[in-house]
């Protein structure tokens, strides 16, 4: 059985976990891994010196050697490695039973290669900030949404389970930390450094597949777009 490692990246609240959870319900052989399970222990999260707040949105908050070893192990074992125990919770937005049936029929008809592959989905907010990390993935889905929408979604969330507790954003955290850190680490991928604009040609050539999730598409449409992008990337690489 073939192994496909799919990066599902993009800013916080772009819908990565939501779509990964849905993809998992329709792919016959699928393992879902969350980058959030590779955070450093709470006490080692970098502090923002000016704000005197933990910075959960910088690359330095992640244990990259541990993550990279895990991906290497997935490759070495053809995916036969135990998934990391996860702190992620279920998503509110889901496919209906009918939509799951429909999507599964579509996979059989249109994407037979996915039926015979173990698909490992890696869900993370910091997968494309670094070329060496980006290159770990066979397929690179990049979920995006406009700034205002990301901010509204993030501020509506209760918080995040962490290694040792539960993090709740203090007021202003999106504008002070989440968004500036995202811009700083991802602007190099965009024309004129504008993360709200177009990806550079070379970013597209490196395999990034833009998926715009701005509340105008249903979960089903986003799932179908993701399947199409995975299939498209496969036909160019294998
Ligand atoms: N298409 C959509 N329509 C409406 N709400 C959405 C849509 N996509 C995601 N959301 C909502 O936005 C919030 C964030 O989604 P999700 O948890 O999937 O984001 P994420 O990219 O995994 O974020 P993080 O990186 O912070 O984990 C959730 O409350 C989710 O229900
Ligand atoms: Mg998530």
PDB file of C-alpha atoms and ligand atoms in Angstrom:
ATOM      1  CA  UNK A   1       0.000   0.000   0.000  1.00  0.00           C
ATOM      2  CA  UNK A   2       1.318   3.449  -0.930  1.00  0.00           C
ATOM      3  CA  UNK A   3       1.931   6.116   1.661  1.00  0.00           C
ATOM      4  CA  UNK A   4       0.958   9.753   1.157  1.00  0.00           C
ATOM      5  CA  UNK A   5       1.896  12.394   3.707  1.00  0.00           C
ATOM      6  CA  UNK A   6      -0.369  15.421   3.325  1.00  0.00           C
ATOM      7  CA  UNK A   7       0.461  18.715   5.020  1.00  0.00           C
ATOM      8  CA  UNK A   8      -2.655  20.673   5.982  1.00  0.00           C
ATOM      9  CA  UNK A   9      -1.237  24.084   6.863  1.00  0.00           C
ATOM     10  CA  UNK A  10      -2.342  27.693   7.144  1.00  0.00           C
ATOM     11  CA  UNK A  11      -3.136  30.252   9.821  1.00  0.00           C
ATOM     12  CA  UNK A  12      -5.041  29.649  13.027  1.00  0.00           C
ATOM     13  CA  UNK A  13      -8.805  29.232  12.493  1.00  0.00           C
ATOM     14  CA  UNK A  14      -8.527  28.680   8.740  1.00  0.00           C
ATOM     15  CA  UNK A  15     -10.400  25.370   9.138  1.00  0.00           C
ATOM     16  CA  UNK A  16      -7.513  22.871   9.071  1.00  0.00           C
ATOM     17  CA  UNK A  17      -8.702  20.660  11.925  1.00  0.00           C
ATOM     18  CA  UNK A  18     -12.327  20.829  10.768  1.00  0.00           C
ATOM     19  CA  UNK A  19     -11.468  19.576   7.279  1.00  0.00           C
ATOM     20  CA  UNK A  20      -8.944  16.987   8.522  1.00  0.00           C
ATOM     21  CA  UNK A  21     -11.594  15.490  10.798  1.00  0.00           C
ATOM     22  CA  UNK A  22     -13.998  15.273   7.838  1.00  0.00           C
ATOM     23  CA  UNK A  23     -11.382  13.826   5.493  1.00  0.00           C
ATOM     24  CA  UNK A  24     -10.663  11.169   8.081  1.00  0.00           C
ATOM     25  CA  UNK A  25     -14.273  10.024   8.040  1.00  0.00           C
ATOM     26  CA  UNK A  26     -14.184   9.315   4.293  1.00  0.00           C
ATOM     27  CA  UNK A  27     -10.667   8.026   3.577  1.00  0.00           C
ATOM     28  CA  UNK A  28     -10.408   4.252   4.064  1.00  0.00           C
ATOM     29  CA  UNK A  29      -6.811   4.282   5.443  1.00  0.00           C
ATOM     30  CA  UNK A  30      -6.110   7.526   7.197  1.00  0.00           C
ATOM     31  CA  UNK A  31      -4.058   8.680  10.171  1.00  0.00           C
ATOM     32  CA  UNK A  32      -4.425  12.220  11.494  1.00  0.00           C
ATOM     33  CA  UNK A  33      -1.562  13.928  13.293  1.00  0.00           C
ATOM     34  CA  UNK A  34      -1.741  17.395  14.868  1.00  0.00           C
ATOM     35  CA  UNK A  35       1.320  19.631  15.090  1.00  0.00           C
ATOM     36  CA  UNK A  36      -0.236  21.029  18.279  1.00  0.00           C
ATOM     37  CA  UNK A  37       0.708  17.739  19.956  1.00  0.00           C
ATOM     38  CA  UNK A  38       4.377  18.640  19.382  1.00  0.00           C
ATOM     39  CA  UNK A  39       4.387  21.836  21.448  1.00  0.00           C
ATOM     40  CA  UNK A  40       7.114  22.187  24.062  1.00  0.00           C
ATOM     41  CA  UNK A  41       5.962  21.772  27.677  1.00  0.00           C
ATOM     42  CA  UNK A  42       3.972  24.802  28.895  1.00  0.00           C
ATOM     43  CA  UNK A  43       6.874  26.125  30.982  1.00  0.00           C
ATOM     44  CA  UNK A  44       9.184  26.236  27.918  1.00  0.00           C
ATOM     45  CA  UNK A  45       6.929  28.266  25.599  1.00  0.00           C
ATOM     46  CA  UNK A  46       8.810  31.464  24.601  1.00  0.00           C
ATOM     47  CA  UNK A  47       7.691  34.656  26.331  1.00  0.00           C
ATOM     48  CA  UNK A  48       7.032  37.814  24.342  1.00  0.00           C
ATOM     49  CA  UNK A  49       9.298  40.309  26.094  1.00  0.00           C
ATOM     50  CA  UNK A  50       7.154  43.395  25.420  1.00  0.00           C
ATOM     51  CA  UNK A  51       3.780  41.891  26.245  1.00  0.00           C
ATOM     52  CA  UNK A  52       4.988  39.495  28.962  1.00  0.00           C
ATOM     53  CA  UNK A  53       2.773  36.814  27.430  1.00  0.00           C
ATOM     54  CA  UNK A  54       3.486  33.303  26.195  1.00  0.00           C
ATOM     55  CA  UNK A  55       3.965  33.250  22.442  1.00  0.00           C
ATOM     56  CA  UNK A  56       2.225  30.089  21.209  1.00  0.00           C
ATOM     57  CA  UNK A  57       2.397  31.218  17.584  1.00  0.00           C
ATOM     58  CA  UNK A  58       6.124  31.284  16.872  1.00  0.00           C
ATOM     59  CA  UNK A  59       8.074  28.333  15.412  1.00  0.00           C
ATOM     60  CA  UNK A  60      10.240  28.214  18.570  1.00  0.00           C
ATOM     61  CA  UNK A  61       7.239  26.963  20.585  1.00  0.00           C
ATOM     62  CA  UNK A  62       7.362  23.627  18.739  1.00  0.00           C
ATOM     63  CA  UNK A  63       9.666  20.667  19.375  1.00  0.00           C
ATOM     64  CA  UNK A  64      10.833  20.368  15.739  1.00  0.00           C
ATOM     65  CA  UNK A  65      13.382  17.537  16.225  1.00  0.00           C
ATOM     66  CA  UNK A  66      10.616  15.427  17.798  1.00  0.00           C
ATOM     67  CA  UNK A  67       8.245  16.266  14.930  1.00  0.00           C
ATOM     68  CA  UNK A  68      10.835  15.561  12.242  1.00  0.00           C
ATOM     69  CA  UNK A  69      11.791  12.234  13.842  1.00  0.00           C
ATOM     70  CA  UNK A  70       8.148  11.278  13.906  1.00  0.00           C
ATOM     71  CA  UNK A  71       7.705  12.037  10.186  1.00  0.00           C
ATOM     72  CA  UNK A  72      10.923  10.117   9.411  1.00  0.00           C
ATOM     73  CA  UNK A  73       9.505   7.178  11.339  1.00  0.00           C
ATOM     74  CA  UNK A  74       6.265   7.332   9.359  1.00  0.00           C
ATOM     75  CA  UNK A  75       8.290   7.145   6.135  1.00  0.00           C
ATOM     76  CA  UNK A  76      10.585   4.396   7.402  1.00  0.00           C
ATOM     77  CA  UNK A  77       7.692   2.203   8.522  1.00  0.00           C
ATOM     78  CA  UNK A  78       5.395   2.985   5.572  1.00  0.00           C
ATOM     79  CA  UNK A  79       2.965   4.585   7.991  1.00  0.00           C
ATOM     80  CA  UNK A  80       2.962   1.648  10.375  1.00  0.00           C
ATOM     81  CA  UNK A  81       3.607   3.772  13.451  1.00  0.00           C
ATOM     82  CA  UNK A  82       1.264   4.533  16.297  1.00  0.00           C
ATOM     83  CA  UNK A  83      -0.431   7.933  16.073  1.00  0.00           C
ATOM     84  CA  UNK A  84       0.503  10.438  18.731  1.00  0.00           C
ATOM     85  CA  UNK A  85      -2.031  10.680  21.524  1.00  0.00           C
ATOM     86  CA  UNK A  86      -3.926  13.862  20.782  1.00  0.00           C
ATOM     87  CA  UNK A  87      -5.379  16.695  22.825  1.00  0.00           C
ATOM     88  CA  UNK A  88      -7.510  17.903  19.901  1.00  0.00           C
ATOM     89  CA  UNK A  89     -11.235  17.790  20.330  1.00  0.00           C
ATOM     90  CA  UNK A  90     -13.926  16.958  17.785  1.00  0.00           C
ATOM     91  CA  UNK A  91     -15.045  19.572  15.264  1.00  0.00           C
ATOM     92  CA  UNK A  92     -18.490  21.146  15.386  1.00  0.00           C
ATOM     93  CA  UNK A  93     -18.850  21.275  11.604  1.00  0.00           C
ATOM     94  CA  UNK A  94     -19.123  17.814  10.073  1.00  0.00           C
ATOM     95  CA  UNK A  95     -20.290  15.977   6.977  1.00  0.00           C
ATOM     96  CA  UNK A  96     -23.748  14.404   7.174  1.00  0.00           C
ATOM     97  CA  UNK A  97     -24.146  10.638   6.809  1.00  0.00           C
ATOM     98  CA  UNK A  98     -25.375  11.173   3.213  1.00  0.00           C
ATOM     99  CA  UNK A  99     -22.415  13.403   2.399  1.00  0.00           C
ATOM    100  CA  UNK A 100     -19.996  10.805   3.745  1.00  0.00           C
ATOM    101  CA  UNK A 101     -21.576   8.118   1.524  1.00  0.00           C
ATOM    102  CA  UNK A 102     -21.481  10.444  -1.463  1.00  0.00           C
ATOM    103  CA  UNK A 103     -17.824  11.373  -0.904  1.00  0.00           C
ATOM    104  CA  UNK A 104     -16.839   7.719  -0.502  1.00  0.00           C
ATOM    105  CA  UNK A 105     -18.540   6.817  -3.783  1.00  0.00           C
ATOM    106  CA  UNK A 106     -16.734   9.702  -5.435  1.00  0.00           C
ATOM    107  CA  UNK A 107     -13.367   8.460  -4.162  1.00  0.00           C
ATOM    108  CA  UNK A 108     -14.068   4.994  -5.613  1.00  0.00           C
ATOM    109  CA  UNK A 109     -15.021   6.482  -8.951  1.00  0.00           C
ATOM    110  CA  UNK A 110     -12.631   9.378  -9.335  1.00  0.00           C
ATOM    111  CA  UNK A 111      -9.638   8.787  -7.060  1.00  0.00           C
ATOM    112  CA  UNK A 112      -8.895   5.035  -6.997  1.00  0.00           C
ATOM    113  CA  UNK A 113      -5.295   5.717  -5.965  1.00  0.00           C
ATOM    114  CA  UNK A 114      -6.548   7.054  -2.635  1.00  0.00           C
ATOM    115  CA  UNK A 115      -8.331   3.769  -1.972  1.00  0.00           C
ATOM    116  CA  UNK A 116      -5.011   1.948  -2.109  1.00  0.00           C
ATOM    117  CA  UNK A 117      -3.024   4.454  -0.101  1.00  0.00           C
ATOM    118  CA  UNK A 118      -2.444   5.127   3.549  1.00  0.00           C
ATOM    119  CA  UNK A 119      -3.056   8.867   3.823  1.00  0.00           C
ATOM    120  CA  UNK A 120      -1.335  10.562   6.753  1.00  0.00           C
ATOM    121  CA  UNK A 121      -2.774  14.031   7.347  1.00  0.00           C
ATOM    122  CA  UNK A 122      -0.583  16.486   9.253  1.00  0.00           C
ATOM    123  CA  UNK A 123      -2.655  19.371  10.640  1.00  0.00           C
ATOM    124  CA  UNK A 124      -0.544  22.353  11.671  1.00  0.00           C
ATOM    125  CA  UNK A 125      -0.331  26.143  11.790  1.00  0.00           C
ATOM    126  CA  UNK A 126       3.416  26.187  11.154  1.00  0.00           C
ATOM    127  CA  UNK A 127       4.148  23.690   8.356  1.00  0.00           C
ATOM    128  CA  UNK A 128       5.297  26.038   5.578  1.00  0.00           C
ATOM    129  CA  UNK A 129       7.412  28.633   7.392  1.00  0.00           C
ATOM    130  CA  UNK A 130      10.540  26.649   6.624  1.00  0.00           C
ATOM    131  CA  UNK A 131      11.471  24.954   3.360  1.00  0.00           C
ATOM    132  CA  UNK A 132      13.002  21.888   5.042  1.00  0.00           C
ATOM    133  CA  UNK A 133       9.793  21.273   7.018  1.00  0.00           C
ATOM    134  CA  UNK A 134       7.607  21.952   3.930  1.00  0.00           C
ATOM    135  CA  UNK A 135       9.561  19.355   2.012  1.00  0.00           C
ATOM    136  CA  UNK A 136       8.560  16.623   4.462  1.00  0.00           C
ATOM    137  CA  UNK A 137       5.110  16.480   2.814  1.00  0.00           C
ATOM    138  CA  UNK A 138       4.099  14.857  -0.474  1.00  0.00           C
ATOM    139  CA  UNK A 139       1.107  17.191  -0.763  1.00  0.00           C
ATOM    140  CA  UNK A 140       0.819  20.704   0.714  1.00  0.00           C
ATOM    141  CA  UNK A 141      -2.692  22.033   1.260  1.00  0.00           C
ATOM    142  CA  UNK A 142      -2.736  25.657   2.397  1.00  0.00           C
ATOM    143  CA  UNK A 143      -5.978  26.754   4.074  1.00  0.00           C
ATOM    144  CA  UNK A 144      -6.629  30.479   4.112  1.00  0.00           C
ATOM    145  CA  UNK A 145      -9.327  32.983   5.044  1.00  0.00           C
ATOM    146  CA  UNK A 146      -9.408  36.797   5.314  1.00  0.00           C
ATOM    147  CA  UNK A 147      -7.893  38.424   8.405  1.00  0.00           C
ATOM    148  CA  UNK A 148     -11.257  39.597   9.817  1.00  0.00           C
ATOM    149  CA  UNK A 149     -12.755  36.141   9.528  1.00  0.00           C
ATOM    150  CA  UNK A 150      -9.784  34.429  11.146  1.00  0.00           C
ATOM    151  CA  UNK A 151      -9.895  36.942  13.976  1.00  0.00           C
ATOM    152  CA  UNK A 152     -13.641  36.496  14.529  1.00  0.00           C
ATOM    153  CA  UNK A 153     -13.358  32.684  14.503  1.00  0.00           C
ATOM    154  CA  UNK A 154     -10.367  32.681  16.838  1.00  0.00           C
ATOM    155  CA  UNK A 155     -11.991  35.082  19.308  1.00  0.00           C
ATOM    156  CA  UNK A 156     -15.106  32.905  19.400  1.00  0.00           C
ATOM    157  CA  UNK A 157     -13.096  29.905  20.593  1.00  0.00           C
ATOM    158  CA  UNK A 158     -12.959  28.820  24.219  1.00  0.00           C
ATOM    159  CA  UNK A 159      -9.244  28.003  24.170  1.00  0.00           C
ATOM    160  CA  UNK A 160      -6.739  25.211  23.589  1.00  0.00           C
ATOM    161  CA  UNK A 161      -5.724  22.142  25.587  1.00  0.00           C
ATOM    162  CA  UNK A 162      -1.943  22.382  26.079  1.00  0.00           C
ATOM    163  CA  UNK A 163       0.715  19.880  27.239  1.00  0.00           C
ATOM    164  CA  UNK A 164      -0.039  20.643  30.869  1.00  0.00           C
ATOM    165  CA  UNK A 165      -3.208  22.730  31.008  1.00  0.00           C
ATOM    166  CA  UNK A 166      -5.596  24.904  29.021  1.00  0.00           C
ATOM    167  CA  UNK A 167      -4.756  28.160  27.231  1.00  0.00           C
ATOM    168  CA  UNK A 168      -7.298  30.952  26.899  1.00  0.00           C
ATOM    169  CA  UNK A 169      -6.304  33.935  24.700  1.00  0.00           C
ATOM    170  CA  UNK A 170      -6.128  37.154  26.738  1.00  0.00           C
ATOM    171  CA  UNK A 171      -7.941  40.124  25.105  1.00  0.00           C
ATOM    172  CA  UNK A 172      -6.071  41.371  22.028  1.00  0.00           C
ATOM    173  CA  UNK A 173      -4.022  38.187  21.605  1.00  0.00           C
ATOM    174  CA  UNK A 174      -4.971  37.724  17.949  1.00  0.00           C
ATOM    175  CA  UNK A 175      -3.753  41.192  16.938  1.00  0.00           C
ATOM    176  CA  UNK A 176      -0.764  41.241  19.243  1.00  0.00           C
ATOM    177  CA  UNK A 177       0.599  37.727  18.700  1.00  0.00           C
ATOM    178  CA  UNK A 178      -1.363  35.340  16.418  1.00  0.00           C
ATOM    179  CA  UNK A 179      -1.617  37.490  13.300  1.00  0.00           C
ATOM    180  CA  UNK A 180       1.806  39.246  13.430  1.00  0.00           C
ATOM    181  CA  UNK A 181       3.561  35.900  13.974  1.00  0.00           C
ATOM    182  CA  UNK A 182       1.693  34.356  11.055  1.00  0.00           C
ATOM    183  CA  UNK A 183       2.594  37.303   8.794  1.00  0.00           C
ATOM    184  CA  UNK A 184       6.231  37.267   9.880  1.00  0.00           C
ATOM    185  CA  UNK A 185       6.695  33.561   9.166  1.00  0.00           C
ATOM    186  CA  UNK A 186       4.589  33.206   5.981  1.00  0.00           C
ATOM    187  CA  UNK A 187       4.932  36.491   4.061  1.00  0.00           C
ATOM    188  CA  UNK A 188       7.905  35.147   2.075  1.00  0.00           C
ATOM    189  CA  UNK A 189       5.472  32.852   0.230  1.00  0.00           C
ATOM    190  CA  UNK A 190       3.395  35.756  -1.168  1.00  0.00           C
ATOM    191  CA  UNK A 191       3.698  38.409  -3.856  1.00  0.00           C
ATOM    192  CA  UNK A 192       4.770  41.698  -2.236  1.00  0.00           C
ATOM    193  CA  UNK A 193       4.853  39.927   1.157  1.00  0.00           C
ATOM    194  CA  UNK A 194       1.058  40.340   1.254  1.00  0.00           C
ATOM    195  CA  UNK A 195      -0.399  37.298   3.049  1.00  0.00           C
ATOM    196  CA  UNK A 196      -3.912  38.424   2.024  1.00  0.00           C
ATOM    197  CA  UNK A 197      -2.923  38.370  -1.657  1.00  0.00           C
ATOM    198  CA  UNK A 198      -1.553  35.870  -4.179  1.00  0.00           C
ATOM    199  CA  UNK A 199       1.018  33.161  -3.605  1.00  0.00           C
ATOM    200  CA  UNK A 200       4.238  33.682  -5.563  1.00  0.00           C
ATOM    201  CA  UNK A 201       4.699  31.509  -8.641  1.00  0.00           C
ATOM    202  CA  UNK A 202       7.611  29.728  -6.936  1.00  0.00           C
ATOM    203  CA  UNK A 203       5.400  28.954  -3.910  1.00  0.00           C
ATOM    204  CA  UNK A 204       2.880  27.313  -6.242  1.00  0.00           C
ATOM    205  CA  UNK A 205       5.707  25.460  -7.996  1.00  0.00           C
ATOM    206  CA  UNK A 206       6.885  24.146  -4.622  1.00  0.00           C
ATOM    207  CA  UNK A 207       3.485  22.424  -4.444  1.00  0.00           C
ATOM    208  CA  UNK A 208       1.418  24.693  -2.201  1.00  0.00           C
ATOM    209  CA  UNK A 209      -2.296  24.281  -2.986  1.00  0.00           C
ATOM    210  CA  UNK A 210      -4.312  27.276  -1.915  1.00  0.00           C
ATOM    211  CA  UNK A 211      -7.740  26.472  -0.431  1.00  0.00           C
ATOM    212  CA  UNK A 212      -9.822  29.504   0.457  1.00  0.00           C
ATOM    213  CA  UNK A 213     -12.207  28.859   3.374  1.00  0.00           C
ATOM    214  CA  UNK A 214     -14.090  32.129   3.800  1.00  0.00           C
ATOM    215  CA  UNK A 215     -17.495  30.756   4.916  1.00  0.00           C
ATOM    216  CA  UNK A 216     -18.833  30.761   1.337  1.00  0.00           C
ATOM    217  CA  UNK A 217     -18.030  27.061   0.842  1.00  0.00           C
ATOM    218  CA  UNK A 218     -19.676  24.164   2.634  1.00  0.00           C
ATOM    219  CA  UNK A 219     -17.619  21.551   4.470  1.00  0.00           C
ATOM    220  CA  UNK A 220     -18.485  19.138   1.666  1.00  0.00           C
ATOM    221  CA  UNK A 221     -17.142  21.542  -0.975  1.00  0.00           C
ATOM    222  CA  UNK A 222     -13.926  22.036   1.011  1.00  0.00           C
ATOM    223  CA  UNK A 223     -13.506  18.284   1.398  1.00  0.00           C
ATOM    224  CA  UNK A 224     -13.968  17.762  -2.344  1.00  0.00           C
ATOM    225  CA  UNK A 225     -11.501  20.554  -3.121  1.00  0.00           C
ATOM    226  CA  UNK A 226      -8.994  18.929  -0.753  1.00  0.00           C
ATOM    227  CA  UNK A 227      -9.419  15.513  -2.398  1.00  0.00           C
ATOM    228  CA  UNK A 228      -8.937  17.069  -5.809  1.00  0.00           C
ATOM    229  CA  UNK A 229      -5.797  18.886  -4.681  1.00  0.00           C
ATOM    230  CA  UNK A 230      -4.381  15.731  -3.104  1.00  0.00           C
ATOM    231  CA  UNK A 231      -5.062  13.778  -6.280  1.00  0.00           C
ATOM    232  CA  UNK A 232      -3.648  16.527  -8.469  1.00  0.00           C
ATOM    233  CA  UNK A 233      -0.461  16.735  -6.423  1.00  0.00           C
ATOM    234  CA  UNK A 234      -0.084  12.948  -6.582  1.00  0.00           C
ATOM    235  CA  UNK A 235      -0.399  12.827 -10.338  1.00  0.00           C
ATOM    236  CA  UNK A 236       2.470  15.333 -10.565  1.00  0.00           C
ATOM    237  CA  UNK A 237       4.793  13.617  -8.113  1.00  0.00           C
ATOM    238  CA  UNK A 238       4.335   9.867  -8.579  1.00  0.00           C
TER     239      UNK A 238
HETATM  240  N1  LIG B   1     -16.282  27.079   6.438  1.00  0.00           N
HETATM  241  C1  LIG B   1     -16.516  27.442   7.696  1.00  0.00           C
HETATM  242  N2  LIG B   1     -17.683  28.055   8.016  1.00  0.00           N
HETATM  243  C2  LIG B   1     -17.932  28.438   9.280  1.00  0.00           C
HETATM  244  N3  LIG B   1     -17.094  28.224  10.329  1.00  0.00           N
HETATM  245  C3  LIG B   1     -15.939  27.613  10.072  1.00  0.00           C
HETATM  246  C4  LIG B   1     -15.591  27.176   8.757  1.00  0.00           C
HETATM  247  N4  LIG B   1     -14.377  26.576   8.816  1.00  0.00           N
HETATM  248  C5  LIG B   1     -14.008  26.627  10.118  1.00  0.00           C
HETATM  249  N5  LIG B   1     -14.938  27.244  10.857  1.00  0.00           N
HETATM  250  C6  LIG B   1     -14.900  27.476  12.316  1.00  0.00           C
HETATM  251  O1  LIG B   1     -13.714  28.184  12.620  1.00  0.00           O
HETATM  252  C7  LIG B   1     -13.154  27.721  13.844  1.00  0.00           C
HETATM  253  C8  LIG B   1     -11.742  27.288  13.594  1.00  0.00           C
HETATM  254  O2  LIG B   1     -11.720  26.122  12.771  1.00  0.00           O
HETATM  255  P1  LIG B   1     -10.599  25.005  12.979  1.00  0.00           P
HETATM  256  O3  LIG B   1     -10.540  24.603  14.403  1.00  0.00           O
HETATM  257  O4  LIG B   1     -10.854  23.942  11.971  1.00  0.00           O
HETATM  258  O5  LIG B   1      -9.326  25.872  12.589  1.00  0.00           O
HETATM  259  P2  LIG B   1      -7.771  25.495  12.610  1.00  0.00           P
HETATM  260  O6  LIG B   1      -7.237  25.950  11.285  1.00  0.00           O
HETATM  261  O7  LIG B   1      -7.588  24.079  12.974  1.00  0.00           O
HETATM  262  O8  LIG B   1      -7.197  26.479  13.733  1.00  0.00           O
HETATM  263  P3  LIG B   1      -5.940  26.255  14.759  1.00  0.00           P
HETATM  264  O9  LIG B   1      -4.692  26.329  13.918  1.00  0.00           O
HETATM  265  O10 LIG B   1      -6.033  27.392  15.693  1.00  0.00           O
HETATM  266  O11 LIG B   1      -6.103  24.917  15.390  1.00  0.00           O
HETATM  267  C9  LIG B   1     -14.050  26.576  14.332  1.00  0.00           C
HETATM  268  O12 LIG B   1     -14.921  27.081  15.303  1.00  0.00           O
HETATM  269  C10 LIG B   1     -14.794  26.164  13.080  1.00  0.00           C
HETATM  270  O13 LIG B   1     -16.065  25.630  13.393  1.00  0.00           O
HETATM  271 MG1  LIG B   2      -6.713  23.192  14.633  1.00  0.00          MG
END
